[in-house]
mmCIF file of C-alpha atoms and ligand atoms in Angstrom:
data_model
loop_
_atom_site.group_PDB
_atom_site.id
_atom_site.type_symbol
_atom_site.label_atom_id
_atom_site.label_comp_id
_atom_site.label_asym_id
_atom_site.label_seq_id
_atom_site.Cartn_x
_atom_site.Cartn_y
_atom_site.Cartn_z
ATOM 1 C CA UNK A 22 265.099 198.831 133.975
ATOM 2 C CA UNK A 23 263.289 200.540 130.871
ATOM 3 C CA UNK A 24 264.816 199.906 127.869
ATOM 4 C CA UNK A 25 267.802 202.163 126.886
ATOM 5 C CA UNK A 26 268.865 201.619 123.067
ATOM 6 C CA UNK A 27 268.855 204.929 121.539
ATOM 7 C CA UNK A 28 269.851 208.395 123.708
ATOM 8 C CA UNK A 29 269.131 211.323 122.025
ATOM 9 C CA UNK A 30 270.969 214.305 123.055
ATOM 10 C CA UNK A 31 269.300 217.482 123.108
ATOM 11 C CA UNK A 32 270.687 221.408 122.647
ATOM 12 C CA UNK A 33 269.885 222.547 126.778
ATOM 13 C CA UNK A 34 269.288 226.180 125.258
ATOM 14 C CA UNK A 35 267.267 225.197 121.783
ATOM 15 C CA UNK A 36 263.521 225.443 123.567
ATOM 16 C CA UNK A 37 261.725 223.903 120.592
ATOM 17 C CA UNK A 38 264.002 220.681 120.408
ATOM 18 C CA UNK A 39 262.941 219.931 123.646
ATOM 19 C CA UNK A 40 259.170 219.825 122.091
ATOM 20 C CA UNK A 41 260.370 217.885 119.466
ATOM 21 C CA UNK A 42 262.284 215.148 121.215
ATOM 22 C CA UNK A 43 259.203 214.480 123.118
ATOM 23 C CA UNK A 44 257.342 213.163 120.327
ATOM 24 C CA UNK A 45 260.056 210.745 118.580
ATOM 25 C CA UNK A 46 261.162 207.006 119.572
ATOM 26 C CA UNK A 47 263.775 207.264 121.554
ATOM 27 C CA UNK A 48 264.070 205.403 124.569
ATOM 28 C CA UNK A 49 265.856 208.234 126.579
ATOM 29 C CA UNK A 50 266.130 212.280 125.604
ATOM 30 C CA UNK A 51 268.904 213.673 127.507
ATOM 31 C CA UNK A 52 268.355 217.429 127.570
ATOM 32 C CA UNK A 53 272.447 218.505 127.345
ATOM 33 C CA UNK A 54 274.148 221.905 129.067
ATOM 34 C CA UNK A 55 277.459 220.461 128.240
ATOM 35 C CA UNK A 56 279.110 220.225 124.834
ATOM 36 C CA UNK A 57 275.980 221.332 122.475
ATOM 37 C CA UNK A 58 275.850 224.716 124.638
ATOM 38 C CA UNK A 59 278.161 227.839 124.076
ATOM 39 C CA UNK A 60 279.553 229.235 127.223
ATOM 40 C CA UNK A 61 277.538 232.184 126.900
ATOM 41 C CA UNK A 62 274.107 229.840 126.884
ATOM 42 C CA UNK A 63 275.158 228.144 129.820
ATOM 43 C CA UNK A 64 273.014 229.996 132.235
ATOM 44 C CA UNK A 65 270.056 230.199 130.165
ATOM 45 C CA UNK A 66 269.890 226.673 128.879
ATOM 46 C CA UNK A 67 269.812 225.560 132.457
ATOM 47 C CA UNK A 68 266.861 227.822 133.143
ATOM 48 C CA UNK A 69 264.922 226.537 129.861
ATOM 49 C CA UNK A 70 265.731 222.991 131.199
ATOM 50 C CA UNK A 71 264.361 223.528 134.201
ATOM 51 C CA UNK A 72 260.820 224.946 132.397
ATOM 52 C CA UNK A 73 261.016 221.975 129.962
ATOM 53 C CA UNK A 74 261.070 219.303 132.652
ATOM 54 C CA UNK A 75 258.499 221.057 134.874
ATOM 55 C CA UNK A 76 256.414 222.079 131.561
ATOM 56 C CA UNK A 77 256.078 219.572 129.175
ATOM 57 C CA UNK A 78 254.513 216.410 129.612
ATOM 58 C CA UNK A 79 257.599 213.523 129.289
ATOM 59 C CA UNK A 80 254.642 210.604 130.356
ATOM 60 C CA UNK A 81 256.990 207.483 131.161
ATOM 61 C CA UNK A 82 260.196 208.246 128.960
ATOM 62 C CA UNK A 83 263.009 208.376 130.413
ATOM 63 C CA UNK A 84 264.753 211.702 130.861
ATOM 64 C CA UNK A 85 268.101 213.076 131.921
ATOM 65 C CA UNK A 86 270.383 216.011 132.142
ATOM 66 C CA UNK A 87 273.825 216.308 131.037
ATOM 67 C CA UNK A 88 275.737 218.554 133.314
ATOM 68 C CA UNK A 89 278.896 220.558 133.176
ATOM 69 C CA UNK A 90 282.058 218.473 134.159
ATOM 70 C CA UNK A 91 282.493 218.283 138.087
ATOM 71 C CA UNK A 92 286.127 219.918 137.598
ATOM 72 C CA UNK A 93 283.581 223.388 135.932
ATOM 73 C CA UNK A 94 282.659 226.227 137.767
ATOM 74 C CA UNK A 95 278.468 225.006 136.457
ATOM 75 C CA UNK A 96 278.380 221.739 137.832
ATOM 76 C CA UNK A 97 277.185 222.427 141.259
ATOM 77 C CA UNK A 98 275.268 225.000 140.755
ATOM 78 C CA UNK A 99 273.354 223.051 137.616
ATOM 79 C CA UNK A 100 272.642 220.146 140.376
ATOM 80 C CA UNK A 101 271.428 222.074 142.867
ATOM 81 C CA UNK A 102 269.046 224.138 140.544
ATOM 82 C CA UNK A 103 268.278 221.612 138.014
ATOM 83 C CA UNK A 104 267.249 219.043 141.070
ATOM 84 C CA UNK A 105 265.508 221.145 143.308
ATOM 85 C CA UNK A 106 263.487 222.912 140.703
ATOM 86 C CA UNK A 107 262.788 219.947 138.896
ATOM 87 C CA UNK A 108 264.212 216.747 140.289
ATOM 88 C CA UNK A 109 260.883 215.038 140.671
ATOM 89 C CA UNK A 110 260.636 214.335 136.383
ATOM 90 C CA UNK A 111 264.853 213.407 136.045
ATOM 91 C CA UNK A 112 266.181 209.676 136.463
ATOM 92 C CA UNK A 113 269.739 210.515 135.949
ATOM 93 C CA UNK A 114 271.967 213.023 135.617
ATOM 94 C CA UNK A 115 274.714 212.414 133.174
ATOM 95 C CA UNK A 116 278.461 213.701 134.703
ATOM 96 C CA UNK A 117 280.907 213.955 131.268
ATOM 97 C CA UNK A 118 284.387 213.784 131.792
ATOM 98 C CA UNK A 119 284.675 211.448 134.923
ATOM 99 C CA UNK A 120 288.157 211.174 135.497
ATOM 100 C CA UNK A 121 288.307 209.561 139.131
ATOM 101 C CA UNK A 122 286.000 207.723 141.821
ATOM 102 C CA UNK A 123 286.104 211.143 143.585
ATOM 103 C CA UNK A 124 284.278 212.836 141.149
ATOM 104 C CA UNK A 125 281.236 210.322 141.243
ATOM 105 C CA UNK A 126 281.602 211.075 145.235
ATOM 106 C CA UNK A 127 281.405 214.851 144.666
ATOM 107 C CA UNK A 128 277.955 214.292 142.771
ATOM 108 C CA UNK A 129 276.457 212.053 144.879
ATOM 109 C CA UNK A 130 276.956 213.162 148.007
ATOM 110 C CA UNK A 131 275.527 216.961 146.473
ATOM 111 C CA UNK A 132 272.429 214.549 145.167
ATOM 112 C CA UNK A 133 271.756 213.435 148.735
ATOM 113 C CA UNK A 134 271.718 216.254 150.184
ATOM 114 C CA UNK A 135 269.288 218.229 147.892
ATOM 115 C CA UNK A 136 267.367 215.164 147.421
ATOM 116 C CA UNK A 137 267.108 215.180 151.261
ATOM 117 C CA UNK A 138 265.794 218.756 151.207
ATOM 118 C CA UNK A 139 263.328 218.063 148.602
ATOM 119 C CA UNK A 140 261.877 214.784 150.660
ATOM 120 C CA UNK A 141 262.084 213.341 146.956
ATOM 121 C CA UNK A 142 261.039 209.679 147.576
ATOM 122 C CA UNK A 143 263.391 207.789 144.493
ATOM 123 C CA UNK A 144 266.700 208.788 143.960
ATOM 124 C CA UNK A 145 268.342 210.177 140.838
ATOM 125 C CA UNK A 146 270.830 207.523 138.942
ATOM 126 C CA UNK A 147 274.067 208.397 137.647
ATOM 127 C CA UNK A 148 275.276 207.881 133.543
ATOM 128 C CA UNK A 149 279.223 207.726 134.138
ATOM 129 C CA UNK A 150 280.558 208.781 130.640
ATOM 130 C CA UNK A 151 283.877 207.412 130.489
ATOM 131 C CA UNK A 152 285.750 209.867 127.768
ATOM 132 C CA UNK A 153 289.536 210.653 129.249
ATOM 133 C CA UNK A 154 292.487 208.897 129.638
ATOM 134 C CA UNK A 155 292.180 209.003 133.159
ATOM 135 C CA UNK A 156 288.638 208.486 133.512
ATOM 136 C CA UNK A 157 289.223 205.075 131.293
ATOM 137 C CA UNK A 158 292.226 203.685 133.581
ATOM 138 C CA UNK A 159 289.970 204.277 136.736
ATOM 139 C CA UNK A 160 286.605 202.735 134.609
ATOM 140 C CA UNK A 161 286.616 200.060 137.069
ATOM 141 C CA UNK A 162 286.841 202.046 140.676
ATOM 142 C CA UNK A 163 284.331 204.342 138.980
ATOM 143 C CA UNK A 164 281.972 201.874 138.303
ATOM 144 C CA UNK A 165 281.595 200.904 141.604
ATOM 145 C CA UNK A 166 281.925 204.591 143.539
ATOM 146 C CA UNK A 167 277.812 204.677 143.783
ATOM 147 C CA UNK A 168 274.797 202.711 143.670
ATOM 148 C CA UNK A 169 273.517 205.499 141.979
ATOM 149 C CA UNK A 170 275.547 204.594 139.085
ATOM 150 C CA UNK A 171 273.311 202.262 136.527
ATOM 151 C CA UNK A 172 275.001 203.510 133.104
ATOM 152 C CA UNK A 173 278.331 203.838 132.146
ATOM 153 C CA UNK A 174 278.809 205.323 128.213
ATOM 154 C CA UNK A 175 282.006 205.859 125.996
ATOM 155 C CA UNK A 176 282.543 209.542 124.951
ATOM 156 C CA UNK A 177 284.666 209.098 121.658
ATOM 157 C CA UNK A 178 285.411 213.093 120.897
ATOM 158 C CA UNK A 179 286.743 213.884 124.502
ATOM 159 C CA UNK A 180 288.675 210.735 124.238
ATOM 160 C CA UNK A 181 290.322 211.285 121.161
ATOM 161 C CA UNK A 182 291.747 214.552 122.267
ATOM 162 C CA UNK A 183 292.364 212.978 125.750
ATOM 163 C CA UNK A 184 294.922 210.634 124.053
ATOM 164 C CA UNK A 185 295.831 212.680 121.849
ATOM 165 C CA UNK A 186 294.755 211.504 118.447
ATOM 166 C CA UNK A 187 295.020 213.353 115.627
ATOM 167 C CA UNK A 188 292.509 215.197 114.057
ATOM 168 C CA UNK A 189 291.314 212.947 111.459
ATOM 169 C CA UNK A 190 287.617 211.671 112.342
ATOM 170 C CA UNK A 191 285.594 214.348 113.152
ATOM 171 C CA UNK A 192 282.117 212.841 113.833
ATOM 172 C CA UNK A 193 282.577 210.032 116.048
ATOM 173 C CA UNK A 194 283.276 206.270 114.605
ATOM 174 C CA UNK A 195 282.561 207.182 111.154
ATOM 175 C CA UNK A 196 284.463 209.484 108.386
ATOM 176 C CA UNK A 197 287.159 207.817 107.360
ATOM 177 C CA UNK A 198 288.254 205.742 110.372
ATOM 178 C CA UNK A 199 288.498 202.562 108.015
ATOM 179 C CA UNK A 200 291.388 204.337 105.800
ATOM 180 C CA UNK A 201 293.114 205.304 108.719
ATOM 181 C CA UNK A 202 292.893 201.915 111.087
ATOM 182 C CA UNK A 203 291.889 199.089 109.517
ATOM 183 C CA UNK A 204 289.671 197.592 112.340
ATOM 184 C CA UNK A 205 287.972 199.370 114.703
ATOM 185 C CA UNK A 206 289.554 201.698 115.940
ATOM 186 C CA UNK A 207 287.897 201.984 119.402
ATOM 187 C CA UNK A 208 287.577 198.506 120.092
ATOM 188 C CA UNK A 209 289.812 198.955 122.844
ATOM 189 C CA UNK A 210 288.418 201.167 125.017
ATOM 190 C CA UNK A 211 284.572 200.559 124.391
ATOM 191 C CA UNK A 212 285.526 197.062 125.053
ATOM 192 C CA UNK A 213 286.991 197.702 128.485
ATOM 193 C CA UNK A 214 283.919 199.987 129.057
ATOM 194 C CA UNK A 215 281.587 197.235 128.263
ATOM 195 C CA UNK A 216 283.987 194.495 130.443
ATOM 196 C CA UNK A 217 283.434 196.931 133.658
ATOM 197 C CA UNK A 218 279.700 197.708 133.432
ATOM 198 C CA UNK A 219 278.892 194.346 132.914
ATOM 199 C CA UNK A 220 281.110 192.923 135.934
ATOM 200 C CA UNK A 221 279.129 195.751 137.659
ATOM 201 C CA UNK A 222 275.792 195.360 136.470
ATOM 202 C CA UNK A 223 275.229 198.254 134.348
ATOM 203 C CA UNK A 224 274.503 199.117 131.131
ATOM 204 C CA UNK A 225 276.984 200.152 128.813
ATOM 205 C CA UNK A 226 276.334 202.613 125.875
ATOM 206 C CA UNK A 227 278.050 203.841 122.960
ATOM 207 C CA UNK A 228 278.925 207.060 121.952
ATOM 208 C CA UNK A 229 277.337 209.150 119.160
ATOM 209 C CA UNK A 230 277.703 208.737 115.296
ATOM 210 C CA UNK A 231 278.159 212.909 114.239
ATOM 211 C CA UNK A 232 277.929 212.118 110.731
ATOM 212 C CA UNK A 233 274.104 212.000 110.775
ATOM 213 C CA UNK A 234 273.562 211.706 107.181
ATOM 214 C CA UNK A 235 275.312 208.837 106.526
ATOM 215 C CA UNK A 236 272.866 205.896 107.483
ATOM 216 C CA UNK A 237 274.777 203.367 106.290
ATOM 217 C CA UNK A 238 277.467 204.391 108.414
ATOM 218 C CA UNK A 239 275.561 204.636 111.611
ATOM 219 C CA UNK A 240 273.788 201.266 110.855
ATOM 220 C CA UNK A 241 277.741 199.808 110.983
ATOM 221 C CA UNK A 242 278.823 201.892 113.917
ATOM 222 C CA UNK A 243 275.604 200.991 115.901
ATOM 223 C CA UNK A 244 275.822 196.817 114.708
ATOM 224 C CA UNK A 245 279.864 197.094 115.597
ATOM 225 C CA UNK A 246 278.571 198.599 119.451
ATOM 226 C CA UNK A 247 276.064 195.541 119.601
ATOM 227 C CA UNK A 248 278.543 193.014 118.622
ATOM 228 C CA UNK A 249 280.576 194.067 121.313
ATOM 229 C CA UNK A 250 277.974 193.954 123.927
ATOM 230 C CA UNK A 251 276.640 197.686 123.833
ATOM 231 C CA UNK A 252 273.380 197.897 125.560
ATOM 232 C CA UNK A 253 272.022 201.222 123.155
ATOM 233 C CA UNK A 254 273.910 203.972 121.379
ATOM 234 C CA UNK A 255 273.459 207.850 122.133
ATOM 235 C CA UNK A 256 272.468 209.675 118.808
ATOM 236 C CA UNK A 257 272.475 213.111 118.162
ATOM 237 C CA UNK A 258 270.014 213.710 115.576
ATOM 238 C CA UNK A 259 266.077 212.367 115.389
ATOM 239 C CA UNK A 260 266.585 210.962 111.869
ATOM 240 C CA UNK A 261 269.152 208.651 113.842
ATOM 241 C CA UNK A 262 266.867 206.702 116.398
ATOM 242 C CA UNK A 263 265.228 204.366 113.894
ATOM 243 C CA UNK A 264 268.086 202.680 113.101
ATOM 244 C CA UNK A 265 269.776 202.351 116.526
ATOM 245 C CA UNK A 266 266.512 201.150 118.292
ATOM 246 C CA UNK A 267 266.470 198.437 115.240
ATOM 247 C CA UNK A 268 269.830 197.270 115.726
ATOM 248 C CA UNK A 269 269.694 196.869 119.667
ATOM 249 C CA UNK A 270 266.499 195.142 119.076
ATOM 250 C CA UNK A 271 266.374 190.985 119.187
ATOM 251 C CA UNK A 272 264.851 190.862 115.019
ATOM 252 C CA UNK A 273 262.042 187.918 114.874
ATOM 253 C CA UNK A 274 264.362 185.990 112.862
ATOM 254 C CA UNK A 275 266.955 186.312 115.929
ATOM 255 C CA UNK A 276 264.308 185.217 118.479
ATOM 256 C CA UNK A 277 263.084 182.451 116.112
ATOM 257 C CA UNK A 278 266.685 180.612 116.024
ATOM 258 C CA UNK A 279 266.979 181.537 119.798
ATOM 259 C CA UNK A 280 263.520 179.351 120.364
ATOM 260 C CA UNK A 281 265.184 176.872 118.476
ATOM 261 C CA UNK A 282 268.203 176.851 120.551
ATOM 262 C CA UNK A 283 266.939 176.729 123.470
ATOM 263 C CA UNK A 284 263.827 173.907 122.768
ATOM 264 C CA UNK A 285 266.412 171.850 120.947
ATOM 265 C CA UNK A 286 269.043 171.910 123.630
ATOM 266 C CA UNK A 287 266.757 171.445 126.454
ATOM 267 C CA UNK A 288 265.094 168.573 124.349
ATOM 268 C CA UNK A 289 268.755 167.089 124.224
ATOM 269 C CA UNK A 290 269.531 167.378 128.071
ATOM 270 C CA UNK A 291 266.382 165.239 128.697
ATOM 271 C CA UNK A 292 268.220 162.803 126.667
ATOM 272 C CA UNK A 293 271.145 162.796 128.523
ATOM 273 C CA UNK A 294 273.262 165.337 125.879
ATOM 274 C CA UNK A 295 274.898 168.315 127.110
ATOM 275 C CA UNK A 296 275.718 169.517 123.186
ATOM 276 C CA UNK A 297 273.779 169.192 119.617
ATOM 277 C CA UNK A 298 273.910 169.633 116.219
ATOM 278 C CA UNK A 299 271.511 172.443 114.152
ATOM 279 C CA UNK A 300 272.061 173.208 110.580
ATOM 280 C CA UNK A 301 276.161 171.975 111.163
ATOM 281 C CA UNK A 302 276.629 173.922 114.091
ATOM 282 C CA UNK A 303 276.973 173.080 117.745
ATOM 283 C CA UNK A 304 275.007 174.431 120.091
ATOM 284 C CA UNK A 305 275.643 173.864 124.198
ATOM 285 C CA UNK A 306 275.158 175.132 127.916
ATOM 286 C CA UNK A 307 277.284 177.968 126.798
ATOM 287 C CA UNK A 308 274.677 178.380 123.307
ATOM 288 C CA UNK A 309 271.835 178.282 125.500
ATOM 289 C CA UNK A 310 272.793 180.831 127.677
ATOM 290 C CA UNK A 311 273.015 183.348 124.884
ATOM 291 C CA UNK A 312 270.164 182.254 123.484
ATOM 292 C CA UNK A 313 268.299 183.059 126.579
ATOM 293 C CA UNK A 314 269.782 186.389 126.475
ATOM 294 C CA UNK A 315 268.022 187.717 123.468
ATOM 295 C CA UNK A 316 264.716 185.669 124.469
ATOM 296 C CA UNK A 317 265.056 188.079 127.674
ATOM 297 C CA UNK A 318 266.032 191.150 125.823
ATOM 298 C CA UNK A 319 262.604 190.425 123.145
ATOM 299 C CA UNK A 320 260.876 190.134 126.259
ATOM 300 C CA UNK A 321 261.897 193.292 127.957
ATOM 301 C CA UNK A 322 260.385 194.682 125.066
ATOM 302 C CA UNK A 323 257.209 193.136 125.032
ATOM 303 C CA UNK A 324 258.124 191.182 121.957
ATOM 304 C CA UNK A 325 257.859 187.298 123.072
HETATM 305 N N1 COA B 10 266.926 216.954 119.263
HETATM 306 C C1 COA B 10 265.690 217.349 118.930
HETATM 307 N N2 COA B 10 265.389 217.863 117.716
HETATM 308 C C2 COA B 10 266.390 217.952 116.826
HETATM 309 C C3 COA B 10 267.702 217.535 117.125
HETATM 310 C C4 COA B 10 267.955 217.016 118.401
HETATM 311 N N3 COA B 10 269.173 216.609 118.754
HETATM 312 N N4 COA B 10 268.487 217.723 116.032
HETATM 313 C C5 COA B 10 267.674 218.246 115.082
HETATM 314 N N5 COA B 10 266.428 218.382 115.554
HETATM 315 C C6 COA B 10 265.249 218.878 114.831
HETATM 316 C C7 COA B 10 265.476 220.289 114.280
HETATM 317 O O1 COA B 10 265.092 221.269 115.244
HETATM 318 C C8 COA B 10 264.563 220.272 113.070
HETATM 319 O O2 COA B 10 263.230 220.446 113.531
HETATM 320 P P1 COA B 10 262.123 221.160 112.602
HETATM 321 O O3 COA B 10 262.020 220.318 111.374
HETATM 322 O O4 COA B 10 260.883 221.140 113.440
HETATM 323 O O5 COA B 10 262.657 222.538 112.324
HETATM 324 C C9 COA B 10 264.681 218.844 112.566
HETATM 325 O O6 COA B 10 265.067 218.054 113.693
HETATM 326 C C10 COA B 10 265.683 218.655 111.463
HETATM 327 O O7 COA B 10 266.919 219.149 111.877
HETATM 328 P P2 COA B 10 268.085 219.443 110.823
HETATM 329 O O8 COA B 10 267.764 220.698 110.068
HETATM 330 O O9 COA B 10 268.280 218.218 110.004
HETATM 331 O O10 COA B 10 269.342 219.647 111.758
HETATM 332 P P3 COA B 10 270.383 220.846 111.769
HETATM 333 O O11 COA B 10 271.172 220.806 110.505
HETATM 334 O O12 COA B 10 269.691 222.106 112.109
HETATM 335 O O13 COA B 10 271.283 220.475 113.015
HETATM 336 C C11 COA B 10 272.784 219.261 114.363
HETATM 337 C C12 COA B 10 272.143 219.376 112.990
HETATM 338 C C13 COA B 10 273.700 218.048 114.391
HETATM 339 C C14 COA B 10 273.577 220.509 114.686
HETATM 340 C C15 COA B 10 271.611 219.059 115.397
HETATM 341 O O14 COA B 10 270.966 217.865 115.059
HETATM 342 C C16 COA B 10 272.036 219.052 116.836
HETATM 343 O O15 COA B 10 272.209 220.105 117.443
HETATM 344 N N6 COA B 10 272.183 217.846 117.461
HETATM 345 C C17 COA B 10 272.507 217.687 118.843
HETATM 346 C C18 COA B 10 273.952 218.031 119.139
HETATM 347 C C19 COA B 10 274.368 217.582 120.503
HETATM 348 O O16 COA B 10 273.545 217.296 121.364
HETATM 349 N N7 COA B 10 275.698 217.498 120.741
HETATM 350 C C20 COA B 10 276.250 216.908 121.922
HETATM 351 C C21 COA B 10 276.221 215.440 121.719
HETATM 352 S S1 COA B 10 277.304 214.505 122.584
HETATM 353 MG MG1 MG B 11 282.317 214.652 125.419
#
């Protein structure tokens, strides 16, 4: 799979984002008729969507569209329209608000069938974005409702007012979640989201940072996702994608001690020992599996 660290998310209706997005870093620009579009634009943005991915030239990035929830009266009608008007330039199509296997049914079975009418060749993946109460308690049916399924990502807004939360961090995992829970405070269910993809083989991908000034912030938000195994982070502003491709990449002094690992403990087994010592610390079977991990990440992305 191409490489998936930063997701920008870009205003369906705002025409010369669209332009923009196409020249920044990001490994994915998902062009968005959900949350970032006013009722009144919905109709509209889907049309300019449809131009944009006929119109501009994405070359090999990788591009999707967030649709309406399936439980909206836009969601079928954006599939049909976006997919057989422009189908041929989307890999996915990102469903917010999955709440149940069925709704990953509804969506793929609608995919097959205009996909079939188009005689489209490849088929379009689904990004599961995991951002209810209920959509988090069925994570793991949902995971495994279609092979069209690749990406599963945590929406933290939705999910806040899912479970109720109060209204006391307003852009995502930054302003002040640290005075209010000491931790983090979505270590729960970004965990669990991480737990299924992986036991599924997907990616899993963090939800936006909205406070898109404060780098320091994002930088923390992004390193706490990749600590917990987060494949890439979606951002929401261009300024943002520097930093989040940086974190979810392997940094040469990463890949150096990985080298090291891995010659060291291979070096060992010849000699008949399963675990070493490096600078005081002991490295095993377990060590050298992780270490192997980032040496196949930095190679995914062309660096070793
Ligand atoms: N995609 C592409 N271009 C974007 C962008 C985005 N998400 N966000 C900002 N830009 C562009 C602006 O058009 C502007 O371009 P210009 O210099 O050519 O005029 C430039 O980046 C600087 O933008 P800025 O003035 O700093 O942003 P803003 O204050 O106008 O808007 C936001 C801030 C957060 C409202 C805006 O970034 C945005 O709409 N983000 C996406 C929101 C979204 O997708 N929400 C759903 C996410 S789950
Ligand atoms: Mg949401």
């Amino acid at each position: 799979m191409k490489p998936n660290r930063s997701n920008l998310s870009v205003p369906g209706h705002v025409k010369k984002m669209h332009s923009k997005a196409l020249n920044c870093e990001a490994d994915v620009i998902m062009l968005d008729l959900e949350d970032s579009v006013p009722a009144n634009k919905k109709h509209e943005a889907r049309r300019i969507v449809i131009q944009s991915l006929r119109d501009l030239n994405w070359g090999s990035k990788t591009v999707t569209v967030r649709i309406n929830a399936p439980d909206t009266p836009f969601a079928h009608k954006e599939i049909i329209e976006i997919v057989e008007n422009a189908g041929e330039r989307l890999d996915a199509i990102v469903v917010p608000k999955i709440n149940h296997p069925g709704d990953v049914h509804f969506i793929s079975r609608l995919l097959d069938g205009v996909e079939m009418g188009c005689h489209f060749k490849k088929k379009i993946n689904i990004e599961a974005s995991i951002e209810t109460a209920k959509g988090l308690e069925a994570v793991s049916k949902i995971a495994k409702a279609s092979s069209r399924i690749k990406t599963l990502v945590f929406g933290v807004a939705d999910y806040s007012d899912s479970i109720g939360a109060r209204l006391v961090s307003l852009s995502g995992h930054g302003e002040n979640e640290e005075k209010i829970y000491p931790g983090h405070r979505w270590h729960y269910p970004l965990s669990k989201i991480v737990a299924t993809a992986k036991a599924n083989d997907l990616l899993a991908i963090d939800a936006p940072f909205g406070s898109f000034k404060d780098m320091e912030g994002l930088k923390r938000s992004a390193a706490l996702a990749s600590a917990l195994g987060c494949d890439g982070k979606w951002v929401i502003h261009p300024d943002q994608i520097e930093i989040v491709n940086e974190i979810f990449t392997p940094s040469p002094k990463e890949i150096e001690r990985a080298q090291l690992i891995q010659d060291t403990v291979k070096k060992a087994g010849n000699t008949g020992r399963g675990a070493v010592a490096i600078d005081g610390k002991m490295m095993d079977q377990a060590t050298l599996r992780l270490a192997k991990k980032i040496l196949d990440q930095a190679a995914h992305l062309k660096l070793v």
